[in-house]
Coordinates of N, CA and C in Angstrom, one line a residue:
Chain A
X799 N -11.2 -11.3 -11.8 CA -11.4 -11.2 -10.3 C -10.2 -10.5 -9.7
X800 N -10.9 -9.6 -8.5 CA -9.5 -8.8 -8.0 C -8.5 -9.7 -7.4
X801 N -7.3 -9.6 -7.1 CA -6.0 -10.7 -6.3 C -6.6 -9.9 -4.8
X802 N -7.6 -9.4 -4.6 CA -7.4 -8.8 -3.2 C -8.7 -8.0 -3.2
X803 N -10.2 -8.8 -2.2 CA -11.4 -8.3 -2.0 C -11.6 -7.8 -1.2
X804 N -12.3 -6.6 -0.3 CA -12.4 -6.7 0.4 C -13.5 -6.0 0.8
X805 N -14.7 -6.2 2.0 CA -15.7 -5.3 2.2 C -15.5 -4.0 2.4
X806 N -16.2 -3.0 1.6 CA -15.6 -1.5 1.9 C -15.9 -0.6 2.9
X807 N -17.4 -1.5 3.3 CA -17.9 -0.5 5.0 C -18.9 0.1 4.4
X808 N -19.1 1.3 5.2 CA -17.9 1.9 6.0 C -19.0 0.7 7.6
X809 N -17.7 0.6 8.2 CA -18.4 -0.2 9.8 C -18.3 1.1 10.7
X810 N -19.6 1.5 11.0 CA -19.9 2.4 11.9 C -20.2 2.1 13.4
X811 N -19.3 2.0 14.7 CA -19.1 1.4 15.5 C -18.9 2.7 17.0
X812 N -19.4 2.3 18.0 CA -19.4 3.4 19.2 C -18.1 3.0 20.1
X813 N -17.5 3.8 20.6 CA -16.6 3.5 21.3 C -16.6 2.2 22.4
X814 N -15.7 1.6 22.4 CA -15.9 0.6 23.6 C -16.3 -1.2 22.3
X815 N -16.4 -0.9 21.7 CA -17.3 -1.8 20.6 C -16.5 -2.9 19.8
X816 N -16.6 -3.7 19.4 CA -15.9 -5.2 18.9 C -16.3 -4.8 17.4
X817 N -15.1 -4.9 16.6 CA -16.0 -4.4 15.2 C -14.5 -5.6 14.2
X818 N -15.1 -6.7 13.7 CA -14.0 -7.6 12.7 C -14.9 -7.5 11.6
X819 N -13.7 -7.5 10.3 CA -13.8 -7.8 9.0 C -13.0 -8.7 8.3
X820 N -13.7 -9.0 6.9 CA -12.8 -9.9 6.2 C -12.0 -9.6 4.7
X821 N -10.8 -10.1 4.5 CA -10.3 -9.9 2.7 C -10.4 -11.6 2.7
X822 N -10.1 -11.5 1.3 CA -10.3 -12.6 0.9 C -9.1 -12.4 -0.4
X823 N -8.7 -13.4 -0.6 CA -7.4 -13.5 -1.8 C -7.5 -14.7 -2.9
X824 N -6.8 -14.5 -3.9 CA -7.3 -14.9 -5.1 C -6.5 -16.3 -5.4
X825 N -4.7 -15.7 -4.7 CA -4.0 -16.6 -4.9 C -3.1 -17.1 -4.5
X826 N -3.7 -18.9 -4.4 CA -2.9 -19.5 -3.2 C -2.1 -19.8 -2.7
X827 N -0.9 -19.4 -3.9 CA 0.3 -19.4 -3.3 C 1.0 -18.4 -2.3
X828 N -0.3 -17.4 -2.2 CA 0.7 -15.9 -1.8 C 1.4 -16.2 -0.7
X829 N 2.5 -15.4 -0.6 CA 3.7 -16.1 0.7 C 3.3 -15.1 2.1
X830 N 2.6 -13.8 2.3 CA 2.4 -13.1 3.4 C 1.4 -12.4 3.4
X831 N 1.2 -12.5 4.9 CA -0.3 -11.5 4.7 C -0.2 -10.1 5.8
X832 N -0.4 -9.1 5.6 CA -0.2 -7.8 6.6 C -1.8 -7.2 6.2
X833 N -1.7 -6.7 7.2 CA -3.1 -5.8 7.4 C -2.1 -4.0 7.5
X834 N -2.7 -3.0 6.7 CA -1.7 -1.7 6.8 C -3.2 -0.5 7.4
X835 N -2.8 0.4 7.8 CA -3.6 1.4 8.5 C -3.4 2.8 7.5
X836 N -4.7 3.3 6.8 CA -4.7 4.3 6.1 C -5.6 5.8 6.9
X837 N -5.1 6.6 7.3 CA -5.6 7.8 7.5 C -6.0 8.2 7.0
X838 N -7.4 9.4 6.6 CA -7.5 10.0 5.0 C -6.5 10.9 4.7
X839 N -6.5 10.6 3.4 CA -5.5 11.5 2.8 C -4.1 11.3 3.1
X840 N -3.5 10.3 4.0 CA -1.9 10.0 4.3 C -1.8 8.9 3.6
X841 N -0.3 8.3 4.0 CA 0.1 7.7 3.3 C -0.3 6.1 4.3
X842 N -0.1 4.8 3.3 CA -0.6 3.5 4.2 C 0.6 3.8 5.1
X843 N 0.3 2.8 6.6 CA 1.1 2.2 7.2 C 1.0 1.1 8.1
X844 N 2.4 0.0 8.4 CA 2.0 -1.3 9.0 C 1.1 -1.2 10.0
X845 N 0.2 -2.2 9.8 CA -0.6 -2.5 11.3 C 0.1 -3.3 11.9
X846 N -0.2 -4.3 11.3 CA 0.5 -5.8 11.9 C 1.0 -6.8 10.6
X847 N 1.3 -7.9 10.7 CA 1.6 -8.9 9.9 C 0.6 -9.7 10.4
X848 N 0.1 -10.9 9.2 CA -0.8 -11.6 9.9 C 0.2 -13.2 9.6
X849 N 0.0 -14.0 11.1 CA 1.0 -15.5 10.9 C 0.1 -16.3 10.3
X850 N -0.1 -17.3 10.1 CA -0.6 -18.6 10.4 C -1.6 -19.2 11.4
X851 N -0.6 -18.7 12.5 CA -1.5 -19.6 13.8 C -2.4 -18.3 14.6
X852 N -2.5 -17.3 13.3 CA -3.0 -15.9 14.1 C -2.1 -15.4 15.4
X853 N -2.6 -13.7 15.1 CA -1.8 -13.2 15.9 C -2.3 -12.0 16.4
X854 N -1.9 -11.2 18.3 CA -2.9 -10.2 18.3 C -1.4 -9.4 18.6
X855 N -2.1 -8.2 18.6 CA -1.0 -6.9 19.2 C -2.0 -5.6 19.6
X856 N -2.1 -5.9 21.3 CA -2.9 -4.9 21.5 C -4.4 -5.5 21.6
X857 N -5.3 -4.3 21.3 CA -6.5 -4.9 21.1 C -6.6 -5.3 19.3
X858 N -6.1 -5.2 19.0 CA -6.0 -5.8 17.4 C -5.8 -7.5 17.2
X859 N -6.4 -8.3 16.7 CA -6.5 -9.5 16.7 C -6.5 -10.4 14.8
X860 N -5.8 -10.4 14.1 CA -5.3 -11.0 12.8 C -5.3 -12.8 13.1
X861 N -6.4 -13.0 11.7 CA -6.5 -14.2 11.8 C -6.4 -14.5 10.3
X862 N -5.3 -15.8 9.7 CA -5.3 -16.4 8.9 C -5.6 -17.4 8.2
X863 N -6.9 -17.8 7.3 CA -7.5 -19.2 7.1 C -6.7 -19.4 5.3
X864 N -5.8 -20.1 5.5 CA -5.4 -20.6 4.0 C -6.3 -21.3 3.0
X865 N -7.2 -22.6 3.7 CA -7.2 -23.4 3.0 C -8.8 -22.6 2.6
X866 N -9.2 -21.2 3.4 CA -10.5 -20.9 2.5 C -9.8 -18.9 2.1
X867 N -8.8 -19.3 2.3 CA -8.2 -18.0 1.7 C -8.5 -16.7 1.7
X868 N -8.8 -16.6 3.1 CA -9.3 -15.4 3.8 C -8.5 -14.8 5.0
X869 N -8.4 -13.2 5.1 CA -7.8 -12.8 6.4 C -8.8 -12.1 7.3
X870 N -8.4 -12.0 8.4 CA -9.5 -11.0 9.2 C -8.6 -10.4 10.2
X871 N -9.7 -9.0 10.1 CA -8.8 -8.2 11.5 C -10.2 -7.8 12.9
X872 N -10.2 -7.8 13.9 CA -11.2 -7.5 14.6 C -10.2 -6.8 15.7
X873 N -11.0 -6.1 16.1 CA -10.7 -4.4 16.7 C -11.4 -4.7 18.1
X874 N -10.5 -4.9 19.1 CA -11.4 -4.9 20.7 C -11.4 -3.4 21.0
X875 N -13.1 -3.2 21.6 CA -12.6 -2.2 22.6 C -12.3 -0.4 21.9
X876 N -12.7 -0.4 20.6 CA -12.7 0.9 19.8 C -12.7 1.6 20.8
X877 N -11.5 2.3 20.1 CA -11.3 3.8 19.9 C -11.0 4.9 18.9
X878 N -11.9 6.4 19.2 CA -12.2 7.1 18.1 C -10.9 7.1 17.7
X879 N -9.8 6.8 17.9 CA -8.2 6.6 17.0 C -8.5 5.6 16.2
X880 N -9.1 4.7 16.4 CA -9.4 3.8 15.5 C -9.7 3.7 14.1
X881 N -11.0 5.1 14.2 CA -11.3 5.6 12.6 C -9.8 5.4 11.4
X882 N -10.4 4.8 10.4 CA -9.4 5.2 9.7 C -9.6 4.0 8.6
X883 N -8.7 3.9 7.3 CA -9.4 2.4 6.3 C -8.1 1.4 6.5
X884 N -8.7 0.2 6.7 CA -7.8 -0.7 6.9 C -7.8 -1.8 5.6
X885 N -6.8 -1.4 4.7 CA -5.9 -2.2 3.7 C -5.7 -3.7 3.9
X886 N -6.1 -4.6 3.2 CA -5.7 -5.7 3.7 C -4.3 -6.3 2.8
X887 N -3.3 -6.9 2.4 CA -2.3 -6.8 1.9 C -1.8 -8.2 1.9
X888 N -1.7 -8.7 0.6 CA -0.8 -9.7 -0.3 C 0.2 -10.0 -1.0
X889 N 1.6 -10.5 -0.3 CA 2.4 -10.9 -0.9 C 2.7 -11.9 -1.8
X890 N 3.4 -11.6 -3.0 CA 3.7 -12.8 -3.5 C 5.3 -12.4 -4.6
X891 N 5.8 -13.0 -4.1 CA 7.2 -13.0 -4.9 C 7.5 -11.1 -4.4
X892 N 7.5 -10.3 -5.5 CA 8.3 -9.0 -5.1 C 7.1 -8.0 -5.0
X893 N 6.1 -8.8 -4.9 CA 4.8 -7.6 -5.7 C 4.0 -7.7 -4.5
X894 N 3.6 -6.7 -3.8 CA 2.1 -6.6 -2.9 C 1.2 -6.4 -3.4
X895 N 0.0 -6.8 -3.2 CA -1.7 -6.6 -3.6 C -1.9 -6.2 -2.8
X896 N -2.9 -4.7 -2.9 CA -3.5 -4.4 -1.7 C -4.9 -4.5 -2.0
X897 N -6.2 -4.4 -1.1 CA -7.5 -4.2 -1.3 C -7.7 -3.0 -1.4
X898 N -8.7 -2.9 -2.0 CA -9.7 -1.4 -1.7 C -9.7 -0.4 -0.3
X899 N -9.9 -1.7 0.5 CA -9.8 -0.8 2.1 C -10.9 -1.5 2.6
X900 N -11.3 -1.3 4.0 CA -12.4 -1.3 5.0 C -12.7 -0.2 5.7
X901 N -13.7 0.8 5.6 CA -13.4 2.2 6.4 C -13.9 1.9 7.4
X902 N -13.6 2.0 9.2 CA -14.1 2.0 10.0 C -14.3 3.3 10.6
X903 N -15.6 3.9 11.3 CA -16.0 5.1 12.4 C -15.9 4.8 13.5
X904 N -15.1 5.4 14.3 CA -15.4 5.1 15.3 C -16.5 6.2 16.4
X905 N -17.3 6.1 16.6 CA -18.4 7.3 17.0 C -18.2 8.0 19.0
X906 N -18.3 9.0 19.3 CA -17.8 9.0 20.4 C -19.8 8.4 21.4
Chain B
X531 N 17.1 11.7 10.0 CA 16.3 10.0 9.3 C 14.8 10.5 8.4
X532 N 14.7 11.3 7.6 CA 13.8 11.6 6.7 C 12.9 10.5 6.2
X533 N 13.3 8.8 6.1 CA 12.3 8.0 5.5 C 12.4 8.3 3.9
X534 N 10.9 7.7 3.0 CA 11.0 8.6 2.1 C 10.0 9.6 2.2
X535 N 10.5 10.7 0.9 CA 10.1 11.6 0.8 C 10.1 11.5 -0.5
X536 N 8.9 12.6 -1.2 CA 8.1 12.6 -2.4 C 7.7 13.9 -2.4
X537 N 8.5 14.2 -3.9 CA 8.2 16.0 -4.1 C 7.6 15.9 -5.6
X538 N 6.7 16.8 -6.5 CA 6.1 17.9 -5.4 C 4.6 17.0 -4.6
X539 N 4.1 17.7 -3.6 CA 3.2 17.3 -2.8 C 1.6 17.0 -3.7
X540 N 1.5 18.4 -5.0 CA 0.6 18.5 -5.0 C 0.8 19.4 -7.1
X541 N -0.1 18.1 -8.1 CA 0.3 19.0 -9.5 C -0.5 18.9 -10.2
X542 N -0.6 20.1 -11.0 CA -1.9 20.0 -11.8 C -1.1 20.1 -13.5
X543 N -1.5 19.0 -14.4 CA -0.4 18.9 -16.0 C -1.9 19.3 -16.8
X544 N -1.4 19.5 -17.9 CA -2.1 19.7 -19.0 C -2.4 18.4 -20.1
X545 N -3.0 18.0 -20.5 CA -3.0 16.4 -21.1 C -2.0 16.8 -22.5
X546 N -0.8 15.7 -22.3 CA 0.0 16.0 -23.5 C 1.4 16.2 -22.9
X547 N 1.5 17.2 -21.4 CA 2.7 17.4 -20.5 C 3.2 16.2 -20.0
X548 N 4.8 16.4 -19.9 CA 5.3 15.3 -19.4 C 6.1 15.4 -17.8
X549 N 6.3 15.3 -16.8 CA 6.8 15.8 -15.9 C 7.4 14.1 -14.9
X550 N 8.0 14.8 -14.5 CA 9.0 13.6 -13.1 C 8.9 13.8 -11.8
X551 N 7.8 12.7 -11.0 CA 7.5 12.9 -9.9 C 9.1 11.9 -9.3
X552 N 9.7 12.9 -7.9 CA 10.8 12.4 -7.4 C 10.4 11.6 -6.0
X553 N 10.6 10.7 -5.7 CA 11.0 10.0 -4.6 C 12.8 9.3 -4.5
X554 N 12.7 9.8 -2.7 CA 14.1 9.6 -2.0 C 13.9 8.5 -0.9
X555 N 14.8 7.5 -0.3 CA 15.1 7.2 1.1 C 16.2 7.3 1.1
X556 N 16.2 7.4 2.3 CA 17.9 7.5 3.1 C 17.8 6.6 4.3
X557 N 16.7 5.2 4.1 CA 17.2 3.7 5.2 C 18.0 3.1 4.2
X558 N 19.0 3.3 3.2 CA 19.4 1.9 2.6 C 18.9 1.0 1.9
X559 N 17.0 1.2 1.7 CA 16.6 0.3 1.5 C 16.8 -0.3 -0.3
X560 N 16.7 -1.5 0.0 CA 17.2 -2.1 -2.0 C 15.7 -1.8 -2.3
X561 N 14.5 -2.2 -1.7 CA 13.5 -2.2 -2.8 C 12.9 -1.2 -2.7
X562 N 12.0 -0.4 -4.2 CA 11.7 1.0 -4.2 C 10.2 0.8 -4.9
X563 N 9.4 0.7 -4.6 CA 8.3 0.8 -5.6 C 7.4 2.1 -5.9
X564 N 6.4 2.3 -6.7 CA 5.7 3.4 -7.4 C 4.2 2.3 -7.1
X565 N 3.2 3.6 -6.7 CA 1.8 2.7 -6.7 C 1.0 4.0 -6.8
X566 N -0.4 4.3 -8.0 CA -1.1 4.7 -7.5 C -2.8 4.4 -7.1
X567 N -3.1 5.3 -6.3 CA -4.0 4.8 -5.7 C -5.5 5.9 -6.2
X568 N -6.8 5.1 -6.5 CA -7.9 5.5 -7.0 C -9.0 5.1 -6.5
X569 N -9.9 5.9 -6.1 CA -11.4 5.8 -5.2 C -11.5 4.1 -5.7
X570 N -11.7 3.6 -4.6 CA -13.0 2.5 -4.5 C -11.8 1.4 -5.5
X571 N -10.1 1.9 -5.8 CA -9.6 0.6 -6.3 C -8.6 -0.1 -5.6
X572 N -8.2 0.3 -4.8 CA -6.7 0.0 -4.3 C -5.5 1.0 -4.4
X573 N -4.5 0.3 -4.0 CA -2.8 0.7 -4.5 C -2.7 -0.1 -5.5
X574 N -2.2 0.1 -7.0 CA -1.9 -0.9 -7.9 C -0.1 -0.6 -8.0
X575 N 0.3 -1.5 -8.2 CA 1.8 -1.2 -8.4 C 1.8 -0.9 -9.8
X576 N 2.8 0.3 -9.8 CA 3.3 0.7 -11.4 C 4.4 0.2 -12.0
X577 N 5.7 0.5 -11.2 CA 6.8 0.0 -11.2 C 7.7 -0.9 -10.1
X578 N 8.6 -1.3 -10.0 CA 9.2 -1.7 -8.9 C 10.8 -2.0 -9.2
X579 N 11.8 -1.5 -7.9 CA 13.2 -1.9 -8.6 C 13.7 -3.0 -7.1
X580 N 14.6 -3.6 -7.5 CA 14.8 -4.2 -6.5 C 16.6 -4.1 -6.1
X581 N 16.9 -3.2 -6.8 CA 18.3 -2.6 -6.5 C 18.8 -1.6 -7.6
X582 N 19.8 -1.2 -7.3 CA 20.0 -0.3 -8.2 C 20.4 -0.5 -9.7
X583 N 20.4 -0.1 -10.9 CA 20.0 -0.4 -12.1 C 19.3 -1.3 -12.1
X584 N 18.4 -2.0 -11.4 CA 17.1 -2.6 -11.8 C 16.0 -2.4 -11.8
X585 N 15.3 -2.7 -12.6 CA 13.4 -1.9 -12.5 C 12.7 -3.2 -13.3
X586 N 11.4 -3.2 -13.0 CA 10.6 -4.2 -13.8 C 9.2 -3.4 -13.4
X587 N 8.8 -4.4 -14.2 CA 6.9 -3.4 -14.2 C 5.9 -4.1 -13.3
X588 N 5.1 -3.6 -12.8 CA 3.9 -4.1 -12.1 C 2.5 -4.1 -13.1
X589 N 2.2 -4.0 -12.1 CA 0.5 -4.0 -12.5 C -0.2 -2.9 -13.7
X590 N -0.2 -1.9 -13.7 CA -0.3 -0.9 -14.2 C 0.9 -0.3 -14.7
X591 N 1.9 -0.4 -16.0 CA 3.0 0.2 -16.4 C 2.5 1.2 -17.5
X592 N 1.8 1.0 -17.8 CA 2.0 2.0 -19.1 C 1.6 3.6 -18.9
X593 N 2.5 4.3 -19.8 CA 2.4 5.8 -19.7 C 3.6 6.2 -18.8
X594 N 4.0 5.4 -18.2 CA 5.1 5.2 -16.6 C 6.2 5.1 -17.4
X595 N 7.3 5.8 -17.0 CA 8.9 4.9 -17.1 C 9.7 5.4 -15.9
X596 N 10.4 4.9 -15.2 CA 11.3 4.4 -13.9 C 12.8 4.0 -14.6
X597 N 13.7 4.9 -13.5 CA 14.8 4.0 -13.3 C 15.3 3.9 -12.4
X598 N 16.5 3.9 -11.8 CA 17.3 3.6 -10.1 C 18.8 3.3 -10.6
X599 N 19.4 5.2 -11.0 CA 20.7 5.2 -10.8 C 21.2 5.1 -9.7
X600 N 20.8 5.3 -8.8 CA 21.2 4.6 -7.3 C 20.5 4.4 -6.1
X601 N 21.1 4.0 -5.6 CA 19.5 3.5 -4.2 C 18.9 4.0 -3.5
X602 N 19.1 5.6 -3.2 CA 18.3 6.7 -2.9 C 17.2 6.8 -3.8
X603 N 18.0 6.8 -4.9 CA 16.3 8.1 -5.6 C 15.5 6.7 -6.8
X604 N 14.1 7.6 -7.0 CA 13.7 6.4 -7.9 C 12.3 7.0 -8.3
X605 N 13.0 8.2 -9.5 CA 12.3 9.1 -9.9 C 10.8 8.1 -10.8
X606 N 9.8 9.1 -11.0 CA 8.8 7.9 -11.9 C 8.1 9.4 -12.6
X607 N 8.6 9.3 -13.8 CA 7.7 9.5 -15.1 C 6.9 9.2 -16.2
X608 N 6.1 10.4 -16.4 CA 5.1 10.3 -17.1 C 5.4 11.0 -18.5
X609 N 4.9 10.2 -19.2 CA 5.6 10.6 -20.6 C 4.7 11.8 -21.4
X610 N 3.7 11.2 -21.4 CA 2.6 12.4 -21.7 C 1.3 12.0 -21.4
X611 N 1.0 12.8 -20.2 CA 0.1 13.2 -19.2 C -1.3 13.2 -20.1
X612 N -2.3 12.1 -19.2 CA -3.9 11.8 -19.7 C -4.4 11.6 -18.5
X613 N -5.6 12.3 -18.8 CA -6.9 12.3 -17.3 C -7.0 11.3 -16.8
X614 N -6.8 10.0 -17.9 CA -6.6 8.6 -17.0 C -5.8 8.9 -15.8
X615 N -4.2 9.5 -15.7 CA -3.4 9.3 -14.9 C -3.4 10.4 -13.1
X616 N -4.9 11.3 -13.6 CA -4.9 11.1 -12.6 C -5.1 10.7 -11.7
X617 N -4.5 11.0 -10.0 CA -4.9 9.9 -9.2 C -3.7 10.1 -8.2
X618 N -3.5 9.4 -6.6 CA -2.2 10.0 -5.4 C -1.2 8.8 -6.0
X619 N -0.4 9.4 -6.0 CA 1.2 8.1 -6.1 C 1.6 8.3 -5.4
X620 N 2.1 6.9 -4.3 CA 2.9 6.9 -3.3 C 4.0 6.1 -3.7
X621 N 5.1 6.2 -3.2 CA 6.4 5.5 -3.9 C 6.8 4.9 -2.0
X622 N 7.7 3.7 -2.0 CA 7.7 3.1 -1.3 C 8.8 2.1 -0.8
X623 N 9.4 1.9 0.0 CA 10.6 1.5 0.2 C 10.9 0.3 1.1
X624 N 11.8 -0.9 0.8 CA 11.6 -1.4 1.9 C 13.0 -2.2 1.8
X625 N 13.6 -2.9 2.8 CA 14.7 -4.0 3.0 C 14.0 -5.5 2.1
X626 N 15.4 -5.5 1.0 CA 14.6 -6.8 0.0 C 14.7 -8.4 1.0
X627 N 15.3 -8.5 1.7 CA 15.0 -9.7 2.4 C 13.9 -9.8 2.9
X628 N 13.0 -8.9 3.2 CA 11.9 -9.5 4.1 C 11.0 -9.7 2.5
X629 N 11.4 -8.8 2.1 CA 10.3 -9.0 0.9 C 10.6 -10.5 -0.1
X630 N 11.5 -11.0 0.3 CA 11.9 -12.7 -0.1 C 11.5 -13.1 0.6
X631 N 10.5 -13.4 1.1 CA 9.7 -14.5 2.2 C 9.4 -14.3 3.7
X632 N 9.4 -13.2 4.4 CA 9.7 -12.9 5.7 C 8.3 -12.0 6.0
X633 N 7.9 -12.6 7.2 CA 7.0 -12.5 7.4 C 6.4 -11.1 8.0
X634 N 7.4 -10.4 8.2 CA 8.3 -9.6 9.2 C 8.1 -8.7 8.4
X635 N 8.2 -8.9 6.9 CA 8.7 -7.6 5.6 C 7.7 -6.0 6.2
X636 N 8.0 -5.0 6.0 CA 7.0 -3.9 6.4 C 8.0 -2.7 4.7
X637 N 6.8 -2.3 4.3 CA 6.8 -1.4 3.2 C 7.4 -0.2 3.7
X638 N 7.7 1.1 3.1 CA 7.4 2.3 4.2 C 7.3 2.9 3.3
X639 N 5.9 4.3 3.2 CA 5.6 5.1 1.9 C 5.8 6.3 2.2
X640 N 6.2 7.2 1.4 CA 6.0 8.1 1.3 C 4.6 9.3 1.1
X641 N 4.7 10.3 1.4 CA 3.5 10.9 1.9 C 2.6 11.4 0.9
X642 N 2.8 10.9 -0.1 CA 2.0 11.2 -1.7 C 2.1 12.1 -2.6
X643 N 2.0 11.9 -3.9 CA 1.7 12.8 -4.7 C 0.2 13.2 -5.4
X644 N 0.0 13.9 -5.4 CA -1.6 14.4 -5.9 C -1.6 15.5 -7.3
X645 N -1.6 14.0 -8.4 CA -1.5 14.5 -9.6 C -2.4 14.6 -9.7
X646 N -3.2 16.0 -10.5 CA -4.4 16.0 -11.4 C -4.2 16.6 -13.4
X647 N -5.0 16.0 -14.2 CA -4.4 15.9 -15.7 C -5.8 16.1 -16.0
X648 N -5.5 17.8 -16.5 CA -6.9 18.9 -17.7 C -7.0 18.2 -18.6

C-alpha cells in the first residue's frame, strides 16, 4: 500500500467554482501534513501546512482528520491560476511522502 | 539569493554511462534531499543528508550514490545509467529544525533535472 493516496482527477472546474479533494495516509504516526502546489513541468512548491484544528489561507481551506487518516484541500472561488497538481505531503521523522498529485482545471 | 539550483537542466546517457547530476543552496540550509519523480507515482526520495558528511538512503537508493562535502553542494550520482532511471530529479533543501517536528517545516526545490537513458 502507497504511504500517500491520492485521487488523481483531473477535477475539471469553471471559474468562480468550489472544487475539494482528499489524501489519505498510511501511517499513523506521521508527525506533519502540507499540501505543495505543482505547475507542469516546474518544480513542487508550499501551499500551506495543514494543523490539526484545520486551517485556511486565502480561499484555500486544509482540513486534518487523524483518527480516519485523511487530509483535504478545497479551493473557494477558482481561479484559472488555480490550474495546476496539488501534492498532498507526509511527514515522518526526516523523510517526506508525497502523493501522486490531484490535477485541477480551471476552465474560463 | 539563488535558492537551489540544479545543473544540467536537461540529459540524454547511454545505458551503461555514468554521470553527476549537481545541486547547490546558498540559504544555509542543513537538510539536502534527491527525489525523482515519474507519471502517475509521486516524488520518491532517493537520498537524504542532514548535514554535512552525512547521507542516508530513502526510498528508492539503488543505482544512486550521494555525498555532502559541505552544505552547499549535494551532488547525486548514477553509477551506470538504465532506462529504469529515467525520469525529472528534483533535489531539495530545507532548515533541519522544522523538519524535527515543526509544523512550519517548508522544503524548497530546485527546478529539475530531465534525465533520459537509450
Amino acid at each position: 500500500r502507497k504511504e500517500v493516496e491520492q485521487d488523481p482527477g483531473p477535477f475539471n472546474v469553471p471559474e468562480g467554482a468550489t472544487v475539494a479533494f482528499n489524501c489519505t495516509y498510511s501511517n499513523s504516526a506521521s508527525q506533519s501534513f502540507f499540501w505543495y502546489r505543482q505547475d507542469c513541468r516546474k518544480e513542487p512548491k508550499l501551499l500551506m501546512s495543514v494543523y490539526s484544528s484545520g486551517n485556511e489561507d486565502g480561499r484555500f481551506t486544509a482540513q486534518l482528520n487523524r483518527a480516519s487518516q485523511y487530509i483535504s484541500l478545497l479551493i473557494r472561488d477558482s481561479k484559472l491560476s488555480d490550474s495546476a497538481t496539488y501534492l498532498c505531503v507526509v511527514h515522518n521523522d526526516y523523510k517526506l511522502s508525497f502523493g501522486a498529485g490531484t490535477t485541477v482545471t480551471v476552465r474560463a | 539569493n539563488a535558492g537551489v539550483t540544479q545543473t544540467p537542466k536537461f540529459q540524454v546517457l547511454k545505458t551503461g554511462q555514468s554521470m553527476t547530476l549537481q545541486c547547490a543552496q546558498d540559504m544555509n540550509h542543513e537538510y539536502m534531499s534527491w527525489y525523482r519523480q515519474d507519471p502517475g507515482m509521486g516524488l520518491r526520495l532517493i537520498h537524504y543528508s542532514v548535514g554535512a558528511g552525512i547521507t542516508d538512503q530513502g526510498e528508492v537508493p539503488n543505482g544512486y550514490n550521494v555525498s555532502r562535502s559541505t552544505t552547499e553542494d549535494f551532488p547525486l550520482r548514477l553509477l551506470s545509467a538504465a532506462p529504469s532511471q529515467t525520469s525529472v530529479y528534483f533535489c531539495a533543501s530545507s532548515y533541519l529544525t522544522g523538519l524535527a517536528g515543526g509544523s512550519t517545516y517548508e522544503q524548497y526545490f530546485g527546478p529539475g533535472t530531465r534525465l533520459t537513458v537509450t
